[in-house]
Amino acid sequence: MATIIYTHTDEAPLLATYSFLPVIEAYAAKAGVGVETRDISVAARILAQFGLADDALAELGELATRPEANIIKLPNVSASIPQLKAAITELQSQGFDIPDYPENPSTPQEQETRAKYDRIKGSAVNPVLREGNSDRRAPGAVKSYARKHPHSMGEWAPDSKTDVATMGERDFFSNEQSVVMAADDTLRIEHVATDGTVTVLKESLPVLAGEVVDGTFMDVAALQAFLAQTIERAKAEGVLYSLHMKATMMKVSDPIIFGHAVRTFFKPVFDAYGDDLAAAGLSPNDGLGAILDGLDKLSNGAEIRAAIDAALAEGPKMAMVNSDKGITNLHVPSDVIIDASMPAMIRIGGKMWGPDGAEADTLAVIPDSSYAGVYRTVIDDCRRNGALDPATMGSVPNVGLMAKKAEEYGSHDKTFELPADGTVRVVNSAGDALISHPVSAGDIWRACQTKDVSIRDWVKLAVNRARATGSPAVFWLDQNRAHDANLIAKVREYLADHDTDGLTIEIMAPAEACAYSLERIRRGEDTISVTGNVLRDYNTDLFPILEVGTSAKMLSIVPLMNGGGLFETGAGGSAPKHVQQLVEQNYLRWDSLGEFFALAASFEHLAGYDDNAGAKVLADTLDRATATFLEQDRSPGRKLGTIDNRGSHFYLALYWAQELAAQTENTDLAAVFKPLAESLVANEEKIVAELLAVQGSPADIGGYYRPDETKATAVMRPSTTFNEALAAL
């Protein structure tokens, strides 16, 4: 029997799985399709590091290199240090014998423990599974629905003060150096102090011929001066101050930058009490919230709290994550993630929520200038032309370079906060320095690799999508950036391997490419963005949020380079707020539409690989059922008393059963599903009533990072009638 691997991940997608997976398993089994699960949640990955669970991520990483791979990957937590610590505490409370996270490891055992936990931080899952490049686009049914039922868009004022502030010099963009390897080699990264002391930062960095290797650094003195200037600017202009980072994917560099922002905003506090906070293990890198939570441990905690309040009152008004609870933009590094926060701000008219609970113009602070110009371009366009119109606008699908950990800047073991002045060098096996940077203590240095085979596949995928759609494909690459200059040369070389007659394929710097795409989408035209890995992450939130209201509704396919398929369920994050609402009100707002699209693509891929006609019927009928689901507006509502995630799963099951019963390609399947379709229709009112009846009271799922399976199943499957109908199938 052919098999689909469905992943257990974290937070809202995990809870939704308890409800939706029984539907998938019941329907797939009737078509001879097996469904297995693998747990790659942050909790499971912690346990695997200490031998307390199978290493499902490693298993799937190996599977992704084989042609039979068929993996459905739901959004997972890209754990920040506060999230990691919270997961550790929860697992310890559940009886698992795992050590605390060592902040400052001093013994070999602590260093080993820290290394294990560091493997879990940040975007640790995606690089393992993504043995192919990314094809993300809005499905036709979603785009059609958005045009018929356009989501709300805030009004843009021509005199809006909202703007993007970025460094532009002495940052990662401007300091980057890049080389293309002439032959296979093993490199070494080292720090040479001013007194000549050599410290090896990374002993072995294997590289292949044709591989692009980059190194760059953030000048922390320049960063601090920039942050101080933006704080004064926001105050002078009377706009909200908001820092936009990627402290999850950029798990080493961005929390450090975030910490500098906290330290700069609260400079009087750290000048007076910095030693006290450090002695108590309270780091600005963990955010203001962690510091406030830890003040009770200090004898002068009340005094420090008062100083923090004074600094908040003295500085510019802060953009808020939750104004009712006083949670600011600087409270938690993982609360304001640039790829979600910037398009959300743009969508509501260039505003964020202030301390008074009202919307206000905002200074969006994006320290590194690599891609800040993309957001500035959209803001300038909206200020000049008004908000985009979802009823008429075109689309910007994405072909993203990510195979074999391409461009994984900041999320791996090649990022360092430097302890002393000196030089960082990348040295080849002959002892030659390929990359060299003069650095100061505290600077943040990082490197990345991009395999030649990944670039070749990326170019091929871009050409294939351009030919399949007839849309222009634009490579968002900047000749003035070292890495991009090397990629441009390779792109031009590899485009010659393909028949591009009749196709429009361009290369533009990101801000220019964004302006070109905006001009086209305002005319209702589509433009494929062909981007590197980080910009892939940004664009697959930016444009979908403006086009269809959310990135969770995207079709995300990763054609694996060895023939298998990885099907991702949208780019909507793992929705921690939805879990909080479920626990408080037994109501889950998570929209599983991304899961529906990924599942249909998975069935279709499996049908081709395994010559399984039943799987093809499942794919086709699920596509039609999802279109009906959208037309009938069965996505979760926004308030109690409407159907939530569980109700949406019921309606998808109903429409899918009806499509299966009505199809003529496989009469045996039609006969099997006819009684179920009739049963679900007959009991619709009863099932919906059972699903609604549980709303409004707290729900016990037995854990946040590792829910109790029995409790979570009971919470997510409260309709006895629906459960019995599936069991009868």
GROMACS .gro file of N, CA and C in nm, residues 5 12 91 119 138 143 190 220 225 251 259 262 270 298 360 374 379 417 419 421 433 445 586 668 675:
model
   75
    5ILE      N    1   0.308   1.034   0.455
    5ILE     CA    2   0.351   1.067   0.591
    5ILE      C    3   0.292   1.202   0.629
   12ALA      N    4  -0.149   2.531   1.705
   12ALA     CA    5  -0.279   2.516   1.639
   12ALA      C    6  -0.281   2.408   1.531
   91LEU      N    7   0.798   1.966   2.962
   91LEU     CA    8   0.836   1.825   2.955
   91LEU      C    9   0.886   1.774   3.090
  119ARG      N   10   2.045   2.245   1.842
  119ARG     CA   11   2.000   2.179   1.719
  119ARG      C   12   1.849   2.195   1.699
  138ALA      N   13  -0.118   3.086  -0.489
  138ALA     CA   14  -0.256   3.081  -0.442
  138ALA      C   15  -0.336   2.989  -0.534
  143LYS      N   16  -0.807   3.214  -0.500
  143LYS     CA   17  -0.803   3.343  -0.568
  143LYS      C   18  -0.941   3.384  -0.616
  190GLU      N   19   3.781   3.096   1.114
  190GLU     CA   20   3.864   3.126   1.231
  190GLU      C   21   3.861   3.275   1.263
  220VAL      N   22   2.826   4.614   1.519
  220VAL     CA   23   2.735   4.638   1.630
  220VAL      C   24   2.738   4.784   1.676
  225ALA      N   25   2.412   5.276   1.711
  225ALA     CA   26   2.389   5.415   1.673
  225ALA      C   27   2.262   5.428   1.590
  251LYS      N   28   1.803   3.229   1.411
  251LYS     CA   29   1.794   3.197   1.553
  251LYS      C   30   1.914   3.244   1.634
  259GLY      N   31   1.813   4.196   2.121
  259GLY     CA   32   1.865   4.235   2.252
  259GLY      C   33   1.927   4.373   2.251
  262VAL      N   34   1.643   4.620   2.270
  262VAL     CA   35   1.592   4.633   2.406
  262VAL      C   36   1.688   4.716   2.490
  270PHE      N   37   1.964   4.990   3.170
  270PHE     CA   38   2.083   4.903   3.163
  270PHE      C   39   2.208   4.975   3.212
  298LEU      N   40   1.495   3.968   4.222
  298LEU     CA   41   1.594   4.068   4.259
  298LEU      C   42   1.546   4.152   4.376
  360ALA      N   43  -0.216   5.343   1.471
  360ALA     CA   44  -0.137   5.464   1.448
  360ALA      C   45  -0.028   5.436   1.347
  374VAL      N   46   1.213   4.625  -0.007
  374VAL     CA   47   1.091   4.564  -0.060
  374VAL      C   48   0.969   4.620   0.014
  379ILE      N   49   0.502   5.017   0.077
  379ILE     CA   50   0.446   5.129   0.155
  379ILE      C   51   0.435   5.254   0.069
  417GLU      N   52   2.878   3.557   1.766
  417GLU     CA   53   2.894   3.687   1.830
  417GLU      C   54   3.039   3.693   1.877
  419PRO      N   55   3.396   3.764   2.040
  419PRO     CA   56   3.435   3.804   2.175
  419PRO      C   57   3.542   3.913   2.180
  421ASP      N   58   3.818   4.205   1.933
  421ASP     CA   59   3.858   4.267   1.807
  421ASP      C   60   3.951   4.172   1.730
  433ALA      N   61   4.304   3.257   0.251
  433ALA     CA   62   4.183   3.321   0.303
  433ALA      C   63   4.093   3.359   0.185
  445TRP      N   64   2.895   3.789   1.311
  445TRP     CA   65   2.946   3.739   1.183
  445TRP      C   66   2.873   3.611   1.147
  586ASN      N   67  -1.250   2.694   2.441
  586ASN     CA   68  -1.280   2.575   2.362
  586ASN      C   69  -1.326   2.614   2.222
  668ASP      N   70  -1.682   0.159  -0.736
  668ASP     CA   71  -1.669   0.094  -0.606
  668ASP      C   72  -1.655   0.198  -0.496
  675PRO      N   73  -2.338   0.592   0.139
  675PRO     CA   74  -2.405   0.591   0.270
  675PRO      C   75  -2.349   0.697   0.365
   0.00000   0.00000   0.00000
